[in-house]
Coordinates of C-alpha atoms and ligand atoms in Angstrom, one line a residue:
M695 CA -12.9 5.5 -9.3
S696 CA -11.1 4.7 -12.4
D697 CA -12.8 1.6 -14.1
K698 CA -10.0 -0.3 -15.3
M699 CA -10.3 -0.8 -11.0
T700 CA -12.0 -3.7 -9.4
I701 CA -12.3 -4.6 -5.7
I702 CA -11.6 -7.5 -5.1
E703 CA -12.8 -8.3 -1.8
L704 CA -14.0 -6.0 0.3
A705 CA -14.4 -6.6 4.3
I706 CA -15.3 -9.9 4.3
I707 CA -16.2 -10.9 7.7
P708 CA -13.9 -13.5 9.3
V709 CA -15.7 -16.4 9.7
N710 CA -14.4 -17.2 13.5
M711 CA -15.9 -13.6 13.4
K712 CA -18.4 -13.4 16.7
Q713 CA -22.4 -11.7 16.1
G714 CA -21.2 -7.7 17.2
E715 CA -17.8 -8.3 16.7
K716 CA -16.3 -5.2 16.5
K717 CA -14.5 -6.1 12.8
M718 CA -10.2 -6.0 13.0
T719 CA -8.9 -3.8 9.6
R720 CA -7.7 -5.8 7.4
P721 CA -4.3 -5.2 5.6
Y722 CA -5.2 -3.6 2.8
V723 CA -2.9 -4.9 -1.3
F724 CA -3.0 -3.2 -4.2
I725 CA -1.5 -5.1 -7.0
T726 CA -1.1 -3.5 -10.2
R727 CA -1.9 -5.3 -13.1
K728 CA -4.6 -8.5 -13.6
L729 CA -3.4 -11.2 -12.0
S730 CA -5.3 -14.6 -11.2
E731 CA -8.0 -15.1 -9.2
E732 CA -6.8 -18.4 -7.8
I733 CA -3.9 -17.3 -7.5
L734 CA -4.7 -14.5 -5.1
A735 CA -7.1 -16.5 -3.3
P736 CA -4.9 -17.6 -0.5
L737 CA -4.0 -13.3 0.3
K738 CA -7.3 -12.3 -0.4
E739 CA -8.1 -15.0 3.4
I740 CA -5.5 -12.5 4.9
A741 CA -6.4 -8.9 2.6
D742 CA -8.7 -6.8 0.7
V743 CA -7.3 -6.2 -2.3
Q744 CA -7.6 -4.4 -5.8
M745 CA -6.0 -4.6 -8.4
W746 CA -6.1 -2.8 -12.0
N747 CA -8.4 -4.3 -14.3
S748 CA -5.6 -4.4 -17.5
E749 CA -3.3 -7.7 -18.7
S750 CA -1.5 -5.0 -21.0
E751 CA -2.4 -2.1 -20.3
A752 CA 0.4 0.1 -16.9
V753 CA -1.3 1.2 -13.5
P754 CA -1.3 4.9 -14.2
R755 CA 1.6 6.4 -12.2
E756 CA -2.1 8.9 -10.9
V757 CA -2.9 5.9 -9.7
L758 CA 0.1 4.1 -8.0
L759 CA 0.2 7.5 -6.1
E760 CA -3.1 7.4 -4.0
E761 CA -3.5 3.7 -4.0
A762 CA 0.4 3.5 -1.9
Q763 CA -0.8 5.5 0.3
K764 CA -3.5 3.6 1.8
A765 CA -1.7 0.1 0.9
D766 CA -0.3 -2.0 4.0
A767 CA 1.2 -3.6 0.4
L768 CA 2.3 -3.5 -3.5
L769 CA 2.3 -6.0 -5.1
T770 CA 4.7 -4.4 -7.9
M771 CA 5.6 -5.1 -12.2
L772 CA 8.9 -4.2 -13.3
S773 CA 7.6 -1.0 -14.9
D774 CA 6.0 0.6 -12.3
K775 CA 8.3 3.3 -10.7
V776 CA 8.2 3.3 -6.8
D777 CA 10.6 5.6 -6.4
R778 CA 11.1 9.0 -3.3
E779 CA 8.0 10.7 -4.1
L780 CA 5.7 7.0 -3.9
L781 CA 7.9 5.4 -1.3
S782 CA 7.2 9.1 1.2
H783 CA 4.2 9.5 1.3
S784 CA 3.1 5.8 1.4
R785 CA 2.7 5.4 5.2
N786 CA 1.2 2.7 6.4
L787 CA 3.3 0.8 3.3
K788 CA 5.4 -2.3 4.8
V789 CA 6.5 -4.2 1.9
V790 CA 6.8 -4.3 -2.2
A791 CA 6.4 -7.4 -4.0
N792 CA 8.3 -6.8 -7.9
L793 CA 7.4 -9.9 -10.4
A794 CA 10.7 -9.9 -11.3
V795 CA 13.9 -10.9 -10.5
G796 CA 15.4 -7.0 -11.5
Y797 CA 14.4 -4.6 -8.7
D798 CA 16.2 -1.4 -10.7
N799 CA 12.5 0.2 -10.7
I800 CA 12.1 0.9 -7.2
D801 CA 14.8 3.1 -4.5
L802 CA 16.5 1.2 -1.9
E803 CA 17.4 3.7 -0.6
A804 CA 14.6 5.4 0.5
A805 CA 12.3 1.8 0.7
S806 CA 15.1 1.1 2.9
E807 CA 14.9 4.7 4.5
T808 CA 11.1 4.9 4.8
G809 CA 11.1 0.4 6.4
V810 CA 9.8 -0.4 3.8
I811 CA 11.1 -4.9 2.7
V812 CA 12.0 -4.4 -0.7
C813 CA 11.2 -8.5 -2.1
N814 CA 11.8 -9.5 -5.7
T815 CA 11.4 -13.3 -8.6
P816 CA 15.2 -14.3 -8.3
D817 CA 16.0 -18.0 -9.1
V818 CA 12.0 -19.2 -9.9
L819 CA 12.6 -17.5 -13.6
T820 CA 16.2 -18.7 -14.6
E821 CA 16.2 -20.9 -16.6
T822 CA 13.3 -19.3 -18.2
T823 CA 14.8 -16.6 -19.5
A824 CA 18.2 -18.4 -20.3
D825 CA 16.1 -19.8 -22.5
L826 CA 14.5 -17.0 -24.0
T827 CA 18.4 -15.4 -24.1
F828 CA 18.8 -19.1 -26.1
A829 CA 15.7 -18.7 -27.9
L830 CA 16.8 -14.8 -29.1
L831 CA 20.6 -15.6 -29.7
L832 CA 19.7 -18.7 -32.7
A833 CA 16.3 -16.5 -34.0
T834 CA 18.9 -12.9 -34.2
A835 CA 22.3 -16.1 -36.0
R836 CA 19.8 -17.9 -38.1
R837 CA 17.2 -15.7 -39.4
I838 CA 14.2 -16.5 -37.9
T839 CA 11.7 -14.0 -37.6
E840 CA 12.8 -12.7 -41.5
A841 CA 12.7 -16.4 -42.6
Q842 CA 9.0 -16.2 -40.8
E843 CA 8.0 -12.7 -42.9
Y844 CA 9.2 -14.2 -45.9
V845 CA 8.0 -16.4 -45.8
K846 CA 4.2 -15.4 -45.2
E847 CA 5.0 -12.3 -47.5
G848 CA 5.0 -14.9 -50.0
Q849 CA 7.8 -13.9 -50.9
W850 CA 9.7 -17.5 -51.2
Q851 CA 9.9 -18.8 -54.9
S852 CA 12.6 -21.3 -54.7
W853 CA 15.6 -23.3 -52.6
S854 CA 18.8 -21.2 -53.3
P855 CA 22.1 -21.9 -51.8
Y856 CA 22.4 -18.0 -49.5
L857 CA 18.5 -17.5 -49.2
L858 CA 18.2 -16.2 -45.8
A859 CA 21.6 -17.7 -45.4
G860 CA 22.6 -17.3 -41.4
A861 CA 25.4 -17.5 -39.0
D862 CA 26.4 -20.1 -36.9
V863 CA 26.4 -20.7 -33.3
H864 CA 27.2 -24.0 -32.9
H865 CA 31.6 -23.8 -31.8
K866 CA 31.4 -20.5 -31.7
S867 CA 32.3 -18.2 -28.5
I868 CA 29.2 -16.6 -26.3
G869 CA 30.7 -13.7 -23.8
I870 CA 28.0 -13.3 -21.4
I871 CA 27.9 -10.2 -19.2
G872 CA 26.7 -11.0 -15.6
M873 CA 28.0 -14.2 -14.7
G874 CA 24.7 -14.6 -12.0
K875 CA 22.4 -17.3 -12.0
I876 CA 20.9 -17.3 -15.3
G877 CA 24.0 -16.4 -17.3
Q878 CA 25.6 -19.8 -15.4
A879 CA 21.8 -21.4 -16.8
V880 CA 22.9 -19.4 -20.8
A881 CA 26.4 -21.2 -19.7
R882 CA 24.9 -24.5 -19.1
R883 CA 22.9 -24.1 -22.3
A884 CA 25.7 -22.9 -24.5
N885 CA 27.8 -26.3 -22.9
G886 CA 25.5 -28.7 -25.2
F887 CA 25.9 -26.2 -28.2
G888 CA 30.0 -26.6 -28.2
M889 CA 30.4 -22.8 -28.1
E890 CA 33.7 -21.4 -26.1
V891 CA 32.1 -19.5 -23.0
L892 CA 33.4 -16.5 -22.6
Y893 CA 32.6 -14.3 -19.2
H894 CA 32.6 -11.0 -17.4
N895 CA 31.2 -10.5 -13.9
R896 CA 31.7 -7.8 -10.8
N897 CA 33.6 -11.1 -9.5
R898 CA 35.5 -14.4 -11.0
H899 CA 33.3 -16.7 -10.9
L900 CA 35.4 -20.0 -9.3
E901 CA 32.8 -22.5 -10.3
A902 CA 31.5 -21.5 -13.6
E903 CA 34.6 -21.5 -14.2
R904 CA 35.2 -25.3 -12.9
E905 CA 31.9 -26.4 -13.3
L906 CA 30.6 -24.6 -16.4
G907 CA 34.9 -24.2 -18.6
A908 CA 33.7 -20.5 -18.4
S909 CA 37.0 -18.6 -18.8
Y910 CA 37.3 -15.4 -17.6
R911 CA 38.4 -12.4 -19.5
S912 CA 38.3 -8.5 -18.9
F913 CA 35.0 -5.8 -20.3
E914 CA 36.8 -5.4 -23.0
Q915 CA 38.7 -8.6 -23.9
L916 CA 35.2 -10.4 -24.0
L917 CA 34.0 -7.7 -26.3
E918 CA 36.9 -8.1 -28.3
Q919 CA 36.6 -12.1 -28.4
S920 CA 33.4 -13.3 -28.3
D921 CA 31.1 -14.3 -31.7
F922 CA 28.0 -13.3 -29.1
V923 CA 28.1 -10.9 -26.3
V924 CA 25.1 -11.6 -24.0
C925 CA 24.3 -8.9 -21.5
L926 CA 22.3 -10.0 -18.4
T927 CA 24.4 -7.3 -16.2
P928 CA 21.7 -4.7 -14.1
L929 CA 21.2 -2.1 -14.2
T930 CA 22.8 0.2 -12.1
E931 CA 24.7 3.4 -11.8
A932 CA 27.8 1.3 -12.8
T933 CA 26.1 -0.1 -15.5
R934 CA 24.3 2.2 -17.4
H935 CA 25.1 3.1 -20.9
L936 CA 28.0 0.5 -20.0
F937 CA 27.5 -0.6 -24.4
D938 CA 28.1 2.5 -26.0
R939 CA 30.2 3.0 -29.2
D940 CA 33.3 2.2 -28.4
A941 CA 32.0 -0.4 -26.8
F942 CA 30.0 -2.2 -30.2
K943 CA 33.9 -0.5 -32.4
L944 CA 35.8 -2.7 -30.4
M945 CA 33.4 -6.1 -31.0
K946 CA 34.1 -8.3 -34.5
K947 CA 32.2 -6.9 -37.3
S948 CA 30.4 -10.7 -38.1
A949 CA 29.0 -10.1 -33.6
F950 CA 25.7 -10.4 -32.7
F951 CA 24.9 -8.4 -29.2
I952 CA 22.1 -9.8 -27.1
N953 CA 20.2 -7.9 -24.2
V954 CA 18.4 -9.9 -22.3
G955 CA 19.2 -8.3 -18.6
R956 CA 17.7 -3.6 -18.9
G957 CA 18.1 -1.2 -22.1
Q958 CA 19.3 1.3 -19.9
V959 CA 22.8 -0.3 -20.2
V960 CA 23.2 0.6 -23.8
D961 CA 23.3 3.6 -25.3
E962 CA 20.5 2.7 -28.2
E963 CA 21.3 6.1 -30.3
E964 CA 24.6 4.0 -30.8
L965 CA 23.7 0.5 -31.3
I966 CA 21.8 2.4 -33.5
E967 CA 24.2 3.1 -35.3
A968 CA 26.8 0.7 -34.9
L969 CA 24.2 -1.6 -36.4
Q970 CA 23.5 0.9 -39.2
Q971 CA 27.3 1.4 -40.3
N972 CA 27.6 -2.7 -39.9
E973 CA 29.9 -2.3 -36.8
I974 CA 28.5 -5.4 -35.8
A975 CA 26.7 -8.1 -37.2
G976 CA 22.8 -7.2 -35.8
A977 CA 21.1 -8.1 -32.5
G978 CA 18.5 -9.5 -30.8
L979 CA 17.0 -7.1 -27.4
D980 CA 14.3 -8.5 -25.4
V981 CA 14.5 -4.6 -23.5
F982 CA 14.7 -1.4 -24.4
Y983 CA 15.8 2.2 -23.0
Q984 CA 11.9 3.9 -22.8
E985 CA 9.8 0.4 -23.3
P986 CA 7.1 -0.2 -24.3
I987 CA 8.6 1.2 -28.2
G988 CA 6.5 2.7 -30.2
S989 CA 6.3 0.7 -34.2
E990 CA 7.9 3.5 -35.2
H991 CA 11.2 2.4 -33.3
P992 CA 14.5 3.0 -35.6
L993 CA 16.1 -0.9 -33.9
L994 CA 12.4 -2.0 -35.7
K995 CA 13.8 -1.5 -39.1
M996 CA 16.2 -3.2 -39.3
P997 CA 16.4 -6.7 -41.4
Q998 CA 19.5 -8.2 -38.8
V999 CA 18.2 -6.8 -35.4
V1000 CA 15.0 -9.7 -33.7
A1001 CA 13.3 -7.0 -31.1
I1002 CA 10.4 -9.2 -29.0
P1003 CA 9.2 -7.1 -25.9
H1004 CA 11.0 -8.2 -22.7
I1005 CA 8.8 -11.5 -22.6
G1006 CA 12.1 -13.9 -20.6
S1007 CA 10.8 -15.1 -17.7
A1008 CA 7.7 -15.4 -19.4
S1009 CA 6.4 -18.8 -20.1
V1010 CA 2.9 -20.0 -18.1
E1011 CA 4.9 -22.4 -15.4
T1012 CA 7.6 -20.1 -13.9
R1013 CA 5.2 -16.2 -14.4
T1014 CA 2.7 -18.5 -11.9
T1015 CA 5.5 -19.5 -9.8
M1016 CA 6.6 -15.8 -9.8
M1017 CA 3.2 -14.5 -9.2
K1018 CA 3.2 -17.2 -5.7
L1019 CA 5.6 -15.6 -4.5
C1020 CA 5.0 -12.8 -4.6
C1021 CA 2.2 -12.9 -2.7
D1022 CA 3.6 -15.7 0.0
N1023 CA 5.8 -12.9 0.5
I1024 CA 3.3 -9.8 1.2
M1025 CA 1.4 -12.4 3.4
A1026 CA 5.0 -13.0 5.1
V1027 CA 5.4 -9.4 5.9
L1028 CA 1.8 -8.4 7.3
H1029 CA 1.7 -11.8 9.5
G1030 CA 5.3 -10.6 11.1
K1031 CA 7.8 -13.0 9.1
E1032 CA 10.5 -13.3 7.3
P1033 CA 10.4 -13.4 3.5
K1034 CA 11.6 -15.9 1.1
T1035 CA 13.1 -14.1 -1.7
K1036 CA 13.9 -10.0 0.3
V1037 CA 15.9 -7.6 -1.7
R1038 CA 16.5 -5.7 1.3
Ligands
DGY625 C1 13.3 -9.4 -14.6 O1 13.0 -11.0 -13.7 O2 14.1 -8.7 -13.6 C2 13.6 -10.0 -16.2 O3 13.4 -8.8 -17.0 C3 12.6 -11.2 -16.7 O4 12.2 -10.9 -17.7

């Protein structure tokens, strides 16, 4: 067994068990990252739980495959691949609870063929992710990270009119690609900044149009007309590489691209070229094609790029709620009940 594996609880005999009574086999739950004991307490009442004992390092594929083969339930991160290979060898597996609203890391078709329920964490992260989206947009437009480095490096000599002058956000136009719950929460924040809200979505969202004054545009119109293009669309076969060189060419040269959706919605090579050729003004990126990115990544060499490590929903409050929701979903399935937030 790897030294990263923590046996949280093994074969605890239920308190009401009589002497000599045969112990019922408890379900086995494997968690792919270290979570707090407190959050896991209710789950530990009904199951044997093990977790990969690292907060930052992902569980190796071979460990995940091995544990999944024994597990009744998996609590996974968005970086864990739950594919056909894993699902077809996991004979006892009943539920995968993914600690994210996105579930592009899970093969839903294979899960449904093997009778595995997939759960995610929608709603509870909406406002937190919208906060981060807006923070990233503001940081990119107003050059906040560049400005901080400037001060920290001791370069600040005097006040000067053009020093780190960025772009205004208020009263500009924002184009939201993906008008789901997070998209609408971003639109509410944009309303507070007096921005014109444009959106593109698979389907028209009449409530967002009515309540938030959002105007529907085709993908191309949105790119042409927005000062800030905000990508929040999930990764599907239809959205993979949606943002390619042609898309960036349609954007205003003064416009910023903000991505808090998924990295593979963007052809990253073509984004780099668009930035190098000044076809767009800058980019704020929470997500990348292949995560994590190393410190030598070309996007990190560009002052007009703000790059952060996929922290859209990362507030302590929201992450705690997401973890609890995952545990609740697992417990529901293990009790033969309907989980609260089932994807399929
Ligand atoms: C998710 O939950 O899918 C988001 O990417 C979190 O940041």
